[in-house]
């Protein structure tokens, strides 16, 4: 499956903490409206079908899009008689549930557009492993020596200069308060915060599959175990 990384048009995004509210002034910005405007759903669907016909891909999907983009693509593809998208990739976790509330879950449902949902950042950039609870991420630390130590020996993305700024949405005060409470729930249930977070994602009706990143084989084995447990 060939995943299109971003919508080929203006679309409200939360990846850098901005509002998900539609902003018509942003949509009319020359960045989007210049040089012929954004790519149309028609051109997008036809381009994907061409790749399928050439045998280069078997199917295609979307990423970081919303209910409007998903429905626009599926309905346009069907009207043109070409292959519609089969998947939508979006960030989703215990502390990021917007896709269940903003129309995406309804649009992707088997009763509507029937598009699989691939969740990413199921561990909120590592925050839902608990490894940043006692020692904050590099840019959140007030001790310069500890900041440099974390940047030189990062525990994960939250200790990296670029990613830590992009993923700040998982380190807000509200997010960190929620993580502490979820950690208590996990402990009471006799499991790790990581297991609680991944098993919660697995049992949501929206989710078809979850993308998980690992830095070693032990983490991979743990994830396989969490996702295959029957109870």
Short mmCIF file of C-alpha atoms in Angstrom, two decimals:
data_model
loop_
_atom_site.label_atom_id
_atom_site.label_comp_id
_atom_site.label_asym_id
_atom_site.label_seq_id
_atom_site.Cartn_x
_atom_site.Cartn_y
_atom_site.Cartn_z
CA UNK A 1 0.00 0.00 0.00
CA UNK A 2 1.37 3.38 -1.04
CA UNK A 3 0.62 5.97 1.65
CA UNK A 4 0.37 9.65 0.67
CA UNK A 5 2.10 11.39 3.54
CA UNK A 6 0.13 14.65 3.63
CA UNK A 7 -3.07 16.04 2.11
CA UNK A 8 -2.31 17.79 -1.19
CA UNK A 9 -4.35 20.79 -0.06
CA UNK A 10 -4.74 23.01 2.99
CA UNK A 11 -6.00 20.93 5.91
CA UNK A 12 -6.02 21.88 9.61
CA UNK A 13 -3.33 19.84 11.36
CA UNK A 14 -2.49 19.32 15.01
CA UNK A 15 1.03 18.02 14.47
CA UNK A 16 2.61 21.22 15.74
CA UNK A 17 -0.06 22.09 18.27
CA UNK A 18 -2.20 24.34 16.09
CA UNK A 19 -5.97 24.40 16.19
CA UNK A 20 -7.95 21.84 14.21
CA UNK A 21 -10.50 24.53 13.37
CA UNK A 22 -10.79 25.28 9.66
CA UNK A 23 -9.21 28.64 8.78
CA UNK A 24 -10.44 30.11 5.50
CA UNK A 25 -7.64 32.69 5.48
CA UNK A 26 -5.08 29.90 5.59
CA UNK A 27 -6.90 28.09 2.78
CA UNK A 28 -6.76 31.13 0.49
CA UNK A 29 -3.05 31.69 1.12
CA UNK A 30 -1.02 31.87 -2.13
CA UNK A 31 0.97 28.87 -0.89
CA UNK A 32 -2.13 26.76 -1.58
CA UNK A 33 -3.96 28.83 -4.17
CA UNK A 34 -1.03 29.90 -6.33
CA UNK A 35 0.21 28.06 -9.42
CA UNK A 36 -3.15 26.46 -10.16
CA UNK A 37 -4.25 25.71 -6.62
CA UNK A 38 -4.09 22.46 -4.65
CA UNK A 39 -4.16 19.05 -6.31
CA UNK A 40 -7.75 18.05 -7.01
CA UNK A 41 -9.24 14.79 -5.79
CA UNK A 42 -9.70 13.84 -9.46
CA UNK A 43 -6.02 14.29 -10.32
CA UNK A 44 -4.97 12.50 -7.16
CA UNK A 45 -7.18 9.45 -7.76
CA UNK A 46 -6.21 9.20 -11.43
CA UNK A 47 -2.50 9.41 -10.57
CA UNK A 48 -2.83 6.58 -8.05
CA UNK A 49 -4.73 4.45 -10.58
CA UNK A 50 -1.96 4.99 -13.12
CA UNK A 51 0.58 3.62 -10.64
CA UNK A 52 -1.67 0.61 -9.99
CA UNK A 53 -2.10 -0.03 -13.74
CA UNK A 54 1.67 0.11 -14.20
CA UNK A 55 2.08 -2.53 -11.49
CA UNK A 56 4.10 -0.23 -9.26
CA UNK A 57 1.67 -0.37 -6.33
CA UNK A 58 -1.26 -2.62 -5.38
CA UNK A 59 -3.26 -0.06 -3.44
CA UNK A 60 -3.00 3.37 -1.89
CA UNK A 61 -3.90 5.24 1.24
CA UNK A 62 -3.83 8.64 2.90
CA UNK A 63 -2.10 10.11 5.92
CA UNK A 64 -2.93 12.91 8.36
CA UNK A 65 -6.15 13.68 6.53
CA UNK A 66 -9.65 14.31 7.85
CA UNK A 67 -13.20 13.14 7.17
CA UNK A 68 -13.61 15.62 4.30
CA UNK A 69 -10.44 14.45 2.54
CA UNK A 70 -11.21 10.78 3.09
CA UNK A 71 -14.77 11.02 1.79
CA UNK A 72 -13.73 13.33 -1.06
CA UNK A 73 -11.19 10.80 -2.29
CA UNK A 74 -13.33 7.70 -1.95
CA UNK A 75 -16.38 9.27 -3.61
CA UNK A 76 -14.30 10.80 -6.41
CA UNK A 77 -12.54 7.49 -7.11
CA UNK A 78 -15.83 5.62 -7.29
CA UNK A 79 -17.32 8.25 -9.61
CA UNK A 80 -14.30 7.93 -11.90
CA UNK A 81 -14.36 4.13 -11.79
CA UNK A 82 -10.86 3.90 -10.32
CA UNK A 83 -9.41 2.34 -7.15
CA UNK A 84 -10.36 4.24 -3.97
CA UNK A 85 -7.97 4.57 -1.00
CA UNK A 86 -7.94 1.52 1.25
CA UNK A 87 -6.34 3.07 4.32
CA UNK A 88 -6.00 6.26 6.33
CA UNK A 89 -3.03 6.74 8.64
CA UNK A 90 -3.41 9.08 11.61
CA UNK A 91 -2.02 9.71 15.08
CA UNK A 92 -4.11 8.03 17.75
CA UNK A 93 -3.49 7.07 21.36
CA UNK A 94 -4.86 7.23 24.88
CA UNK A 95 -4.09 10.95 24.90
CA UNK A 96 -4.97 11.69 21.26
CA UNK A 97 -8.47 10.48 20.42
CA UNK A 98 -9.55 13.13 17.94
CA UNK A 99 -10.14 10.62 15.12
CA UNK A 100 -13.00 9.12 17.13
CA UNK A 101 -14.61 12.53 17.52
CA UNK A 102 -13.98 14.53 14.33
CA UNK A 103 -15.89 12.40 11.83
CA UNK A 104 -13.00 10.19 10.71
CA UNK A 105 -14.27 7.10 12.54
CA UNK A 106 -17.72 7.55 11.00
CA UNK A 107 -16.36 8.13 7.49
CA UNK A 108 -13.95 5.17 7.67
CA UNK A 109 -16.58 2.78 9.04
CA UNK A 110 -17.38 -0.40 7.06
CA UNK A 111 -20.91 0.96 6.83
CA UNK A 112 -19.72 4.10 5.04
CA UNK A 113 -16.44 4.44 3.10
CA UNK A 114 -14.97 1.17 4.44
CA UNK A 115 -11.38 2.40 4.77
CA UNK A 116 -8.94 0.86 7.24
CA UNK A 117 -7.41 3.14 9.87
CA UNK A 118 -3.69 2.80 10.66
CA UNK A 119 -2.84 4.44 13.97
CA UNK A 120 0.61 5.86 14.60
CA UNK A 121 2.17 7.38 17.71
CA UNK A 122 0.17 4.90 19.77
CA UNK A 123 2.71 5.52 22.53
CA UNK A 124 2.59 9.29 22.04
CA UNK A 125 6.20 9.61 20.97
CA UNK A 126 7.32 7.47 23.91
CA UNK A 127 5.43 9.43 26.56
CA UNK A 128 3.09 6.49 27.18
CA UNK A 129 6.01 4.22 28.06
CA UNK A 130 6.50 6.24 31.24
CA UNK A 131 10.20 6.82 30.59
CA UNK A 132 9.82 10.59 30.72
CA UNK A 133 7.76 10.72 33.92
CA UNK A 134 10.61 11.02 36.43
CA UNK A 135 13.10 12.73 34.16
CA UNK A 136 11.53 15.20 31.70
CA UNK A 137 12.29 15.41 27.99
CA UNK A 138 15.39 17.40 27.10
CA UNK A 139 13.68 20.66 26.12
CA UNK A 140 11.40 20.53 29.17
CA UNK A 141 14.30 20.35 31.61
CA UNK A 142 15.49 23.47 33.40
CA UNK A 143 18.98 22.14 34.14
CA UNK A 144 21.32 22.90 31.22
CA UNK A 145 23.67 20.05 32.07
CA UNK A 146 20.78 17.56 32.05
CA UNK A 147 19.49 19.03 28.79
CA UNK A 148 22.85 18.44 27.11
CA UNK A 149 23.11 14.97 28.62
CA UNK A 150 19.70 14.02 27.21
CA UNK A 151 20.45 15.46 23.77
CA UNK A 152 23.75 13.57 23.63
CA UNK A 153 22.21 10.32 24.87
CA UNK A 154 18.55 10.49 23.82
CA UNK A 155 16.09 8.01 25.31
CA UNK A 156 13.86 8.52 22.29
CA UNK A 157 12.31 11.17 20.08
CA UNK A 158 11.40 13.44 22.98
CA UNK A 159 15.11 13.96 23.67
CA UNK A 160 15.84 14.90 20.05
CA UNK A 161 15.89 18.59 19.17
CA UNK A 162 13.71 18.38 16.04
CA UNK A 163 11.19 15.72 17.03
CA UNK A 164 10.72 17.02 20.56
CA UNK A 165 9.39 20.32 19.20
CA UNK A 166 7.07 18.61 16.71
CA UNK A 167 5.73 16.23 19.36
CA UNK A 168 5.21 18.82 22.08
CA UNK A 169 1.46 18.14 21.92
CA UNK A 170 2.11 14.96 23.91
CA UNK A 171 3.97 16.85 26.64
CA UNK A 172 1.45 19.54 27.53
CA UNK A 173 0.49 19.90 31.17
CA UNK A 174 -2.86 18.21 30.54
CA UNK A 175 -1.21 15.33 28.66
CA UNK A 176 1.33 14.70 31.39
CA UNK A 177 -1.32 14.78 34.11
CA UNK A 178 -3.32 12.20 32.16
CA UNK A 179 -0.23 10.01 31.73
CA UNK A 180 0.33 9.95 35.49
CA UNK A 181 -3.26 8.81 36.04
CA UNK A 182 -3.05 6.16 33.32
CA UNK A 183 0.16 4.91 34.89
CA UNK A 184 -1.70 4.38 38.17
CA UNK A 185 -4.48 2.48 36.36
CA UNK A 186 -1.89 0.27 34.65
CA UNK A 187 -0.16 -0.49 37.95
CA UNK A 188 -3.46 -1.39 39.61
CA UNK A 189 -4.20 -3.73 36.69
CA UNK A 190 -0.80 -5.42 37.00
CA UNK A 191 0.61 -4.24 33.70
CA UNK A 192 2.99 -1.61 32.37
CA UNK A 193 1.84 1.73 31.01
CA UNK A 194 3.13 0.60 27.61
CA UNK A 195 0.97 -2.53 27.68
CA UNK A 196 -2.10 -0.59 28.79
CA UNK A 197 -1.62 1.96 26.00
CA UNK A 198 -1.11 -0.59 23.22
CA UNK A 199 -3.89 -2.91 24.31
CA UNK A 200 -6.28 0.05 24.60
CA UNK A 201 -5.46 1.06 21.03
CA UNK A 202 -5.95 -2.50 19.81
CA UNK A 203 -9.50 -2.77 21.11
CA UNK A 204 -10.87 0.47 19.65
CA UNK A 205 -13.40 -0.14 16.88
CA UNK A 206 -11.77 2.46 14.61
CA UNK A 207 -8.40 0.73 14.50
CA UNK A 208 -7.49 -1.72 11.75
CA UNK A 209 -3.78 -1.86 12.54
CA UNK A 210 -1.23 0.05 14.61
CA UNK A 211 2.20 1.20 13.50
CA UNK A 212 4.76 0.85 16.28
CA UNK A 213 8.41 1.86 16.26
CA UNK A 214 11.15 0.01 18.13
CA UNK A 215 14.81 0.62 18.83
CA UNK A 216 15.61 -2.96 19.84
CA UNK A 217 14.33 -6.52 19.47
CA UNK A 218 13.08 -6.71 23.06
CA UNK A 219 10.67 -3.84 22.47
CA UNK A 220 9.41 -5.60 19.34
CA UNK A 221 8.81 -8.82 21.27
CA UNK A 222 6.91 -6.90 23.95
CA UNK A 223 4.66 -5.26 21.35
CA UNK A 224 3.91 -8.58 19.66
CA UNK A 225 3.01 -10.00 23.06
CA UNK A 226 0.70 -7.09 23.92
CA UNK A 227 -1.12 -7.21 20.61
CA UNK A 228 -1.61 -10.97 20.64
CA UNK A 229 -2.87 -11.43 24.19
CA UNK A 230 -6.41 -12.75 24.22
CA UNK A 231 -7.31 -11.02 27.49
#
